[in-house]
Coordinates of C-alpha atoms in Angstrom, one line a residue:
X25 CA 17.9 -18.4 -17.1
X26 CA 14.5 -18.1 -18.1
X27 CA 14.3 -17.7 -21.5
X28 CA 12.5 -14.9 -24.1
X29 CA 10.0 -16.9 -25.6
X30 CA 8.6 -18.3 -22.0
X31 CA 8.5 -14.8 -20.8
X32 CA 6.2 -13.4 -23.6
X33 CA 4.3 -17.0 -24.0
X34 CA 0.8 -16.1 -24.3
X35 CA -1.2 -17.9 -21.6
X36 CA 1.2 -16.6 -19.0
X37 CA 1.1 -12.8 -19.8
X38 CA -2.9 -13.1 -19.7
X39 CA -2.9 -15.0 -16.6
X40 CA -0.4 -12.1 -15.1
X41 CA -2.7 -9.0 -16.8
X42 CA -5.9 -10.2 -16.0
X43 CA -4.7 -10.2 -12.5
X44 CA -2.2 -7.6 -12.4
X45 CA -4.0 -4.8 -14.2
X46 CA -6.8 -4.7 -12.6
X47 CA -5.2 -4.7 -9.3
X48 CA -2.9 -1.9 -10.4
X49 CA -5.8 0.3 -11.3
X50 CA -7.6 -0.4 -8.5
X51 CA -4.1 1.4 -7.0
X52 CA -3.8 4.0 -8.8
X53 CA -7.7 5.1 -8.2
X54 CA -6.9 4.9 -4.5
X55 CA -3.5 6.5 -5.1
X56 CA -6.1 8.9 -7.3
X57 CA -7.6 10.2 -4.3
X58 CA -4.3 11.5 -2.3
X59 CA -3.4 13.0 -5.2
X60 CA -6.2 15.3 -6.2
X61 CA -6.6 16.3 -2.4
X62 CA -3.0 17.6 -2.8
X63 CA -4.4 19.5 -5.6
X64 CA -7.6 21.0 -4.9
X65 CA -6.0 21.5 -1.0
X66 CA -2.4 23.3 -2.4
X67 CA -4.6 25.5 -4.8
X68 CA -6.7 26.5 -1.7
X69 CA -3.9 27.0 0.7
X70 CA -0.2 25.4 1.3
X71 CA -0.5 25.0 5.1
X72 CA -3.6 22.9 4.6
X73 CA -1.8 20.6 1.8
X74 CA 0.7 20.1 4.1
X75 CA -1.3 19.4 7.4
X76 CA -3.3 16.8 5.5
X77 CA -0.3 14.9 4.4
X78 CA 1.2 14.8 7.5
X79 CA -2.1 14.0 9.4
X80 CA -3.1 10.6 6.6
X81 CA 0.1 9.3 7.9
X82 CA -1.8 7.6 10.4
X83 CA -3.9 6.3 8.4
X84 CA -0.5 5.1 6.5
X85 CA 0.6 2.8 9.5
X86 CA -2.8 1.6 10.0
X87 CA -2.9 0.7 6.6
X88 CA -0.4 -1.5 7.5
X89 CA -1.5 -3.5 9.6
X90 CA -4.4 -4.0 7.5
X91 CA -2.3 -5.0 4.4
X92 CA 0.1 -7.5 6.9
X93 CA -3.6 -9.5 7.6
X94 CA -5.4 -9.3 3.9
X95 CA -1.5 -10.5 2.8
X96 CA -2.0 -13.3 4.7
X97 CA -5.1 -13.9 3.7
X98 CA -4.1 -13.8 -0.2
X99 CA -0.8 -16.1 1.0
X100 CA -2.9 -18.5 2.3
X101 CA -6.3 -17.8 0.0
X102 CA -4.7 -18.2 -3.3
X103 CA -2.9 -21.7 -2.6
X104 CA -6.3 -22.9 -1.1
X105 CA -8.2 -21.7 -4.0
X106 CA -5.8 -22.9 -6.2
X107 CA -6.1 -26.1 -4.5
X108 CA -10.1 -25.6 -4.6
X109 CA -10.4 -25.9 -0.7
X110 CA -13.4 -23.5 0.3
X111 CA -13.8 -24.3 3.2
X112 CA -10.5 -23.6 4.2
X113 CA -11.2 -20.1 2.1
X114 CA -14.1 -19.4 4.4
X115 CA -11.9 -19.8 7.6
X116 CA -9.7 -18.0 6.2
X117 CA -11.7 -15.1 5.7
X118 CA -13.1 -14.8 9.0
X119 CA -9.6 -14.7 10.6
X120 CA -8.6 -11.9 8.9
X121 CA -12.1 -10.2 9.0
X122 CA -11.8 -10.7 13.2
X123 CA -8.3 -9.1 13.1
X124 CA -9.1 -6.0 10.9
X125 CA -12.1 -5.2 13.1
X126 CA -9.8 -5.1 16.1
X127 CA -7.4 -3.0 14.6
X128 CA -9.7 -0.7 12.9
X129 CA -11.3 0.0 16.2
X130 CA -8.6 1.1 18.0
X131 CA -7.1 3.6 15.0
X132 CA -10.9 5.1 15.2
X133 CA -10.0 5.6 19.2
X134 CA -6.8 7.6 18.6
X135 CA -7.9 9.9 16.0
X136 CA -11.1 10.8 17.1
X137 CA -10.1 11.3 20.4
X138 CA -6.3 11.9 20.8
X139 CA -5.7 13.9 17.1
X140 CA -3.6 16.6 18.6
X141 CA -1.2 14.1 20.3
X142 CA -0.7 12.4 17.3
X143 CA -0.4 15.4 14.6
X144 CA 2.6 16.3 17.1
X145 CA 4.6 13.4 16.1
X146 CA 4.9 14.8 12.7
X147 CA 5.0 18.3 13.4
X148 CA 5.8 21.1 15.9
X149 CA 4.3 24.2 14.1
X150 CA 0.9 24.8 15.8
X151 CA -1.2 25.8 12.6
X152 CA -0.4 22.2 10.8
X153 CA -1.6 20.5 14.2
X154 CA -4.9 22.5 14.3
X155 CA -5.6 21.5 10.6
X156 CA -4.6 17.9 10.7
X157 CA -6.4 17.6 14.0
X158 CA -9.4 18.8 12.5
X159 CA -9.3 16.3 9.3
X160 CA -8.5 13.3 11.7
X161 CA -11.9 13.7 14.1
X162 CA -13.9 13.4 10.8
X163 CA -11.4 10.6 8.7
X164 CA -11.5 8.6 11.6
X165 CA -14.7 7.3 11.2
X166 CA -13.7 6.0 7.6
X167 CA -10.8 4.6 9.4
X168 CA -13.2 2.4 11.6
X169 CA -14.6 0.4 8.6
X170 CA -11.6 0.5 5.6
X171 CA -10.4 -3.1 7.0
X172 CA -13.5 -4.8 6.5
X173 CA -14.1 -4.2 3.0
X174 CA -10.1 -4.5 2.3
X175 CA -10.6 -8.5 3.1
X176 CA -14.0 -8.5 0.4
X177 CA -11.5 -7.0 -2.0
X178 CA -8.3 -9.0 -1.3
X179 CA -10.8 -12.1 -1.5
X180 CA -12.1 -11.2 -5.0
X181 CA -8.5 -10.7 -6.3
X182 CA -7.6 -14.6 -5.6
X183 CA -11.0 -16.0 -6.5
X184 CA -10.6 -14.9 -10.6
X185 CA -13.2 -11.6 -9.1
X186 CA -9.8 -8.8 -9.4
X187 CA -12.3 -7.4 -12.4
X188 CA -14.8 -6.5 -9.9
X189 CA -12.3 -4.7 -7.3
X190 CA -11.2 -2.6 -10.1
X191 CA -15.0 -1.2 -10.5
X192 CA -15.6 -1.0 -7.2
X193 CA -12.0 1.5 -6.3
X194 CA -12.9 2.8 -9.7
X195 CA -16.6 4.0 -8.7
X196 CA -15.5 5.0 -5.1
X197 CA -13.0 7.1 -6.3
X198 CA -15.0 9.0 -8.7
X199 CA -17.1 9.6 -6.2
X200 CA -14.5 10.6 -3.4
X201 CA -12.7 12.9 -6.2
X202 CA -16.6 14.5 -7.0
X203 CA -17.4 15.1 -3.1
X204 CA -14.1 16.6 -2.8
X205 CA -14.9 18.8 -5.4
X206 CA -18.2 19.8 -3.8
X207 CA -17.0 19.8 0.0
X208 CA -13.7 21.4 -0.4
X209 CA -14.8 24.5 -2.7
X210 CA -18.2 24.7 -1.0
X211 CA -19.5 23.9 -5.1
X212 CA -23.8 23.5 -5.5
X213 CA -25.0 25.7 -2.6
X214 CA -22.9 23.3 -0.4
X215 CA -20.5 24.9 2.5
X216 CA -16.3 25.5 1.8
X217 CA -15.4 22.9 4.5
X218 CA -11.7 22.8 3.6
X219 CA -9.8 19.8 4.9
X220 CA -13.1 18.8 6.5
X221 CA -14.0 18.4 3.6
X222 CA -11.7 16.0 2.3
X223 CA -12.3 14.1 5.3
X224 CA -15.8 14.1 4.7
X225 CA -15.4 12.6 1.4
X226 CA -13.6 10.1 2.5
X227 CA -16.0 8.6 4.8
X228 CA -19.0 8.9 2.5
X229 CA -16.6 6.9 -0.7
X230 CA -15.2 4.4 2.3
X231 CA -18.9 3.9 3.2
X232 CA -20.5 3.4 -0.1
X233 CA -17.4 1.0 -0.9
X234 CA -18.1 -1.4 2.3
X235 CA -21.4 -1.5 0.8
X236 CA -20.5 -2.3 -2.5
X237 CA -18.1 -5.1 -1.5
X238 CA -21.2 -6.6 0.5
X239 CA -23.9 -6.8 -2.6
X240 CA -21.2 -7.6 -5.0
X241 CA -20.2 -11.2 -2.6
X242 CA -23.7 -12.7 -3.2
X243 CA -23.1 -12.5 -7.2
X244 CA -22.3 -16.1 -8.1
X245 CA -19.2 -17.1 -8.5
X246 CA -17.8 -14.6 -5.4
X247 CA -16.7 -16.3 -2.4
X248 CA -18.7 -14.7 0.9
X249 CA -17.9 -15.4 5.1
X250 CA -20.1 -17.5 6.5
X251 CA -20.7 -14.9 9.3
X252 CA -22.3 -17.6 11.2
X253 CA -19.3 -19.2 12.6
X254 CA -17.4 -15.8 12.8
X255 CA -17.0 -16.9 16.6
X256 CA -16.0 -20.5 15.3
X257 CA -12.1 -21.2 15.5
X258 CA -10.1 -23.1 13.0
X259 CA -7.2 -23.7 15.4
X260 CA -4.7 -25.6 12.6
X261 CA -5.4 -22.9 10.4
X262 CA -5.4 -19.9 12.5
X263 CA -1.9 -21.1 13.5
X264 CA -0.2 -21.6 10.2
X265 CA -2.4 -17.8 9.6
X266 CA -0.5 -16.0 12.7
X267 CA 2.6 -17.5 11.4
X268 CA 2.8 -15.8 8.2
X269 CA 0.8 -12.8 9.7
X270 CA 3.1 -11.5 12.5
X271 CA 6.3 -11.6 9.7
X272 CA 4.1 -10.1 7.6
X273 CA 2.9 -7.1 10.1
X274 CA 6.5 -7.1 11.2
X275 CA 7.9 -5.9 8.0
X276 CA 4.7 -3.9 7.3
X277 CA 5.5 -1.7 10.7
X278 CA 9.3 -1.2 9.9
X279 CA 8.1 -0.2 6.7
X280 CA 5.3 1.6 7.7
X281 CA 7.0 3.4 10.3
X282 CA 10.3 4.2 8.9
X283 CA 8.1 5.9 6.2
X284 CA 6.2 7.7 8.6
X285 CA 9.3 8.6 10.0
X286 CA 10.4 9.8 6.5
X287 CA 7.4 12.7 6.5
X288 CA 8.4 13.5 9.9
X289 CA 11.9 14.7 9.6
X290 CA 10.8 16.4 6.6
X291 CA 7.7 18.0 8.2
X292 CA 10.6 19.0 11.0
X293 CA 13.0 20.4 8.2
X294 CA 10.7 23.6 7.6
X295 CA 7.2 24.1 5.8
X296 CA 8.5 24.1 2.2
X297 CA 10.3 21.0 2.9
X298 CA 7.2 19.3 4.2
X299 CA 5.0 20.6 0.9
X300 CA 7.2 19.7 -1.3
X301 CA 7.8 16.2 -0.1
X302 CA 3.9 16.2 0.6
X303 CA 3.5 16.2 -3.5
X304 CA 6.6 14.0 -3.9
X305 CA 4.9 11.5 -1.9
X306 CA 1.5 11.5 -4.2
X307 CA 3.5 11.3 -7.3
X308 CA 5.9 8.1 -5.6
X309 CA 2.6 6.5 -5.1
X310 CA 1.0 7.2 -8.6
X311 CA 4.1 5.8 -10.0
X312 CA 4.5 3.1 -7.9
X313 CA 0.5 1.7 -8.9
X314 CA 2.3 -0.3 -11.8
X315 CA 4.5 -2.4 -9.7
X316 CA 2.1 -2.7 -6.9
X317 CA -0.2 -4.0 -9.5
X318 CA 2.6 -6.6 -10.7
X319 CA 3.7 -7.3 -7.3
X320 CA 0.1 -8.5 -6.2
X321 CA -1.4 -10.1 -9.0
X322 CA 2.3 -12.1 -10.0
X323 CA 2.1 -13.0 -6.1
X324 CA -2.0 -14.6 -6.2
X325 CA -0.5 -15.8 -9.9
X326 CA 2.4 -18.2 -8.5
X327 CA 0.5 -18.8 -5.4
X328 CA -1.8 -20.9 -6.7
X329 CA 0.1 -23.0 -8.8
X330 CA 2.3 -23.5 -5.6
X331 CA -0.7 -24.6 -3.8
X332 CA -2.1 -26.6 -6.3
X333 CA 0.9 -28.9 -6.5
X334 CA 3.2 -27.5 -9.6
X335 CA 6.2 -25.8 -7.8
X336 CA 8.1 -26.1 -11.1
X337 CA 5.4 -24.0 -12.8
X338 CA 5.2 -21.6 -9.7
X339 CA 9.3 -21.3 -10.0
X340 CA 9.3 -20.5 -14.0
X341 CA 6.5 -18.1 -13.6
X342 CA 8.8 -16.7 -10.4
X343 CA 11.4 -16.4 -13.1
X344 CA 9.7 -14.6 -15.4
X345 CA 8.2 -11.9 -13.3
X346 CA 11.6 -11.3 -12.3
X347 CA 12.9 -10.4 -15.7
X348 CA 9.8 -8.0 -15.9
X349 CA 10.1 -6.6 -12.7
X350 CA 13.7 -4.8 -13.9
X351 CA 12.0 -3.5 -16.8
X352 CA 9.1 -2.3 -15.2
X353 CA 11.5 -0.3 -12.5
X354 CA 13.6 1.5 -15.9
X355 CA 10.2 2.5 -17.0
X356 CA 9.0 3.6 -13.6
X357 CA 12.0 6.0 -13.8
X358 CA 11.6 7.2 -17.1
X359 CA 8.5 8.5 -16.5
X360 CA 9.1 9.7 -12.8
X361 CA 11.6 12.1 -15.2
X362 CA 8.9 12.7 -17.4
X363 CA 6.7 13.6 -14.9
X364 CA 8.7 16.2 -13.2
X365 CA 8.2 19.3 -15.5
X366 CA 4.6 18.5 -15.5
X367 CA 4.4 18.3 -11.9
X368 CA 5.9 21.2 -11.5
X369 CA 4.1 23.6 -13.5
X370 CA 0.8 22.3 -12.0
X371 CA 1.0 22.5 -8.5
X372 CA 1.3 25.9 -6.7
X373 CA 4.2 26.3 -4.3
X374 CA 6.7 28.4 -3.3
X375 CA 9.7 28.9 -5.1
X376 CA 11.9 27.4 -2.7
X377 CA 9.7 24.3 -2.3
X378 CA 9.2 23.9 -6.3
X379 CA 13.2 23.8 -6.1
X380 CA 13.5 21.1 -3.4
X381 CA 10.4 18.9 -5.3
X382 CA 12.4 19.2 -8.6
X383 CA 15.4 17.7 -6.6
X384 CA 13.2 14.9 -4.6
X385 CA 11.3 13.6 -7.8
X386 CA 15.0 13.2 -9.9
X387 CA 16.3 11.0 -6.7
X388 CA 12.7 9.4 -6.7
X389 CA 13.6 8.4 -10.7
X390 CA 16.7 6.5 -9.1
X391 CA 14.4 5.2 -6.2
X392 CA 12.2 3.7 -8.4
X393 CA 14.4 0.8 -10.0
X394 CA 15.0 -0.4 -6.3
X395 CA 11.3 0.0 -5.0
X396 CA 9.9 -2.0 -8.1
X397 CA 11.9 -5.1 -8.1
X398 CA 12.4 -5.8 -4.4
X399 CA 8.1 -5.3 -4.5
X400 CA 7.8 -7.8 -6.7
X401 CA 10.1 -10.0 -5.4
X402 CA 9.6 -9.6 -1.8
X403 CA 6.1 -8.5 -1.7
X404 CA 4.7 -11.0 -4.6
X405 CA 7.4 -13.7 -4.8
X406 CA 8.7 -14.4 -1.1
X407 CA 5.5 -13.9 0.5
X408 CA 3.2 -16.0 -1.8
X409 CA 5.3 -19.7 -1.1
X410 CA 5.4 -18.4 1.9
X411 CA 9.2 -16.5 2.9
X412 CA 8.0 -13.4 4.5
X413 CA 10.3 -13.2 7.1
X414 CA 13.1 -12.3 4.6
X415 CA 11.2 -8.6 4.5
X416 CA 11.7 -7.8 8.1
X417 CA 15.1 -8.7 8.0
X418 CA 15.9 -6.6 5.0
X419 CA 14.0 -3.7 6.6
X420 CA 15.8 -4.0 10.2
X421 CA 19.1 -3.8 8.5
X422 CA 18.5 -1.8 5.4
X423 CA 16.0 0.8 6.7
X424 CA 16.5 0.9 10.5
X425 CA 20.4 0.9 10.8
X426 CA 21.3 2.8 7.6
X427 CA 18.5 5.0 6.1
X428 CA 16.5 6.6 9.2
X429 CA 19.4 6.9 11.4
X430 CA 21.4 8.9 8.9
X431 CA 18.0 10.7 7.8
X432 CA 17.6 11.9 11.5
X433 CA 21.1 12.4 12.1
X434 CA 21.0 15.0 9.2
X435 CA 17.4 16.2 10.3
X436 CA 18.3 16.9 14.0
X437 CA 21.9 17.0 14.6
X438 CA 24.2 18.0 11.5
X439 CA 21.6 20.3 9.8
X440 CA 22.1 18.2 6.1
X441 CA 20.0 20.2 3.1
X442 CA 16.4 18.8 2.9
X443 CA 17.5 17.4 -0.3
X444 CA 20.6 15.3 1.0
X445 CA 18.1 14.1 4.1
X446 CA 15.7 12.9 1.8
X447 CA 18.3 11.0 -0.5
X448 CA 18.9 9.0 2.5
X449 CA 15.6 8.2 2.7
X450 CA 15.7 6.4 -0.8
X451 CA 19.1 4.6 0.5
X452 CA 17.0 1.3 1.5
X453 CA 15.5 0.3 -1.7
X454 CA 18.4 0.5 -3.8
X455 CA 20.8 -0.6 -2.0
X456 CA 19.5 -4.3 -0.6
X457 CA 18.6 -5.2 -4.8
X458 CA 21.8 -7.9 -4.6
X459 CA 21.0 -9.1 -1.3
X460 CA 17.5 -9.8 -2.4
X461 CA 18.3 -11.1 -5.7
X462 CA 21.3 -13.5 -4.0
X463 CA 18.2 -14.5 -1.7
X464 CA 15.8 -15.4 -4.7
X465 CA 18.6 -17.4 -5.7
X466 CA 18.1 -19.4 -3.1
X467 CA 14.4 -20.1 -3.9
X468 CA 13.1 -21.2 -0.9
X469 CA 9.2 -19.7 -1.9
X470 CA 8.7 -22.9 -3.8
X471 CA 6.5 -24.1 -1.1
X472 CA 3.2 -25.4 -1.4
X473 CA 1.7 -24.4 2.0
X474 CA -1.6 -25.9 1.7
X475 CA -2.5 -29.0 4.3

């Protein structure tokens, strides 16, 4: 057991806030974004919250993907760095760079040119399509260049640079929340462009980011791709890079999927149920910033001191984070309950959709004791020494033969309440807290994965 005084010793809680805080904010500015387009959208119209929500989904999975490859990248990044390898760091940033382009590209195909298709997987009422449609041909031109400056960022964060992504999301997002403002109300002489709008914002914050992220990696100190040898191929690395990757991208399409999946059922349950859940979803990811933010930077944290040789340092900082991770999740719900009357009172809704959001953000307060610790174990611990396939089995058995099938089951065939469908929903995270606890036991991270 890891005792009180190494959990509160000094140079480990500023080592895990100077990473994690910045990260987290850097999360809750993007998470910023989603949630005052739910606002300024739901005071304009419902339908148009709604269709918006439902139509980012895309942008959800391929979010994804780009996660699964910048993960890897800060797997494999922080051990080098903390083994002081930059060469290694510049191969390493061109893989993941090559990979996000790919990916990026074919997202910008299907939304600019297929939008109806896919607004139909979330929805069958022909308004929402129309709108979501419409915000897709517009976001997906934001979509074609988010991965590249994701690997800038997830390269600052391991490099002692998370300061700098923390400015960066936080200037972006001001600016996406102003143009929103301008684009969405029609404000200074400008047209009311609606969802349009929103997408247009977007693009213009996503392109002013990229640039950022490109000026900010000649300052000194900040690690940049030698985009000479983008062609050149590292094969040693490259393979112990797909190896962690495709678990990685596994788990991040279960999850990304089975969440997707989530939105769906409820987009199918009716309008209200889909609004409601729409806001839900905004505050879940507000919330959720803190141990995003814990999960990352204690990840980069123990990662390096894995991959600079001291595995019994990584372990007793695993320890630790552990001990914080529970008390992060009993705060998380705590405020979730805090939140709720607030929430409530601000948004404009029907009354039967204020009723089912008042039910979906109490069983989110449960939610949240399950969806903070297995982050931080499985998405900083696990996967920094280098156990990421524990996620996708977790998921398969957790998410895909308990939690979707009785969430459609309910949704389609047995006509459940919207509230009793989405309670399956949270079923995953709370319930696989032992088996994931029994498998940090086990403490097969402590790996230094460096050659």
């Amino acid at each position: 057991m890891v005792s009180r005084k190494e959990i509160f010793e000094r140079e480990f809680l500023g080592k895990l806030f100077k990473l994690a805080l910045p990260i987290a904010f850097q999360s809750l500015m993007l998470s910023a974004v989603a949630a005052c387009d739910a606002i300024m959208l739901g005071n304009v119209e419902q339908d148009m919250m709604s269709a918006v929500s439902l139509a980012t989904q895309i942008q959800f999975i391929q979010n994804m993907i780009i996660f699964s490859v910048t993960g890897a990248e800060s797997i494999l990044g922080a051990q080098y760095f903390g083994k002081k390898d930059l060469k290694s760091l510049n191969d390493i940033f061109l893989i993941s760079l090559r990979i996000n382009v790919l990916a990026c590209l074919l997202f910008f195909v299907l939304c600019e040119f297929f939008p109806e298709n896919l607004m139909f997987i979330f929805t069958d009422k022909e308004e929402l399509i129309k709108i979501g449609a419409g915000y897709l041909k517009i976001a997906a031109w934001s979509y074609l260049i988010t991965g590249v400056s994701q690997c800038y960022l997830t390269m600052m964060k391991i490099s002692d640079n998370a300061k700098e992504t923390a400015v960066i999301s936080a200037g972006t997002v001001i600016l996406n929340i102003g143009l929103n403002a301008v684009f969405i109300f029609g404000l200074f002489g400008f047209e009311k462009m609606n969802v349009k709008g929103a997408a247009l914002a977007t693009l213009i914050a996503r392109i002013v980011e990229l640039v950022w992220c490109l000026l900010s990696s000649f300052k000194k100190n900040f690690i940049r791709p030698d985009l000479k040898k983008i062609f050149k191929f590292n094969p040693q690395l490259e393979k112990d890079f797909v190896k962690y990757t495709l678990p990685l991208l596994g788990a991040s399409l279960f999850w990304g999927t089975g969440f997707t999946s989530y939105t769906a059922f409820m987009g199918h349950l009716g309008k209200d149920a889909a609004a409601a859940n729409s806001v839900a979803s905004v505050v879940r990811d507000l919330v959720c910033c803190f141990c995003n933010g814990l999960a990352s930077g204690g990840g980069i944290l123990v990662g390096t001191q894995l991959g600079a040789g001291k595995l019994d340092t990584g372990k007793s900082y695993g320890d630790r984070l552990l001990v914080i991770a529970f008390v992060l999740g009993f705060i998380s719900t705590f405020i979730m309950l805090g939140l709720t009357p607030l929430v409530l009172d601000f948004v404009k809704l029907t009354p039967q959709a204020r009723e089912l959001l008042k039910g979906m953000m109490i069983i989110m307060a449960v939610y949240m004791i399950g969806r903070t610790v297995n982050s931080v174990l499985i998405n900083g611990i696990f996967d920094c020494g280098g156990d990421t396939i524990f996620d996708v089995y977790s998921l398969a058995v957790c998410m895909w033969c308990i939690a979707v099938p009785l969430a459609a089951a309910g949704t389609f065939f047995f006509n459940w309440p919207v509230l009793l469908v989405y309670a399956c929903t949270c079923l995953d995270e709370v319930g696989k807290i032992p088996w994931v606890l029994h498998h940090y036991r086990k403490y097969r991270w402590v790996k230094d994965l460096t050659r």
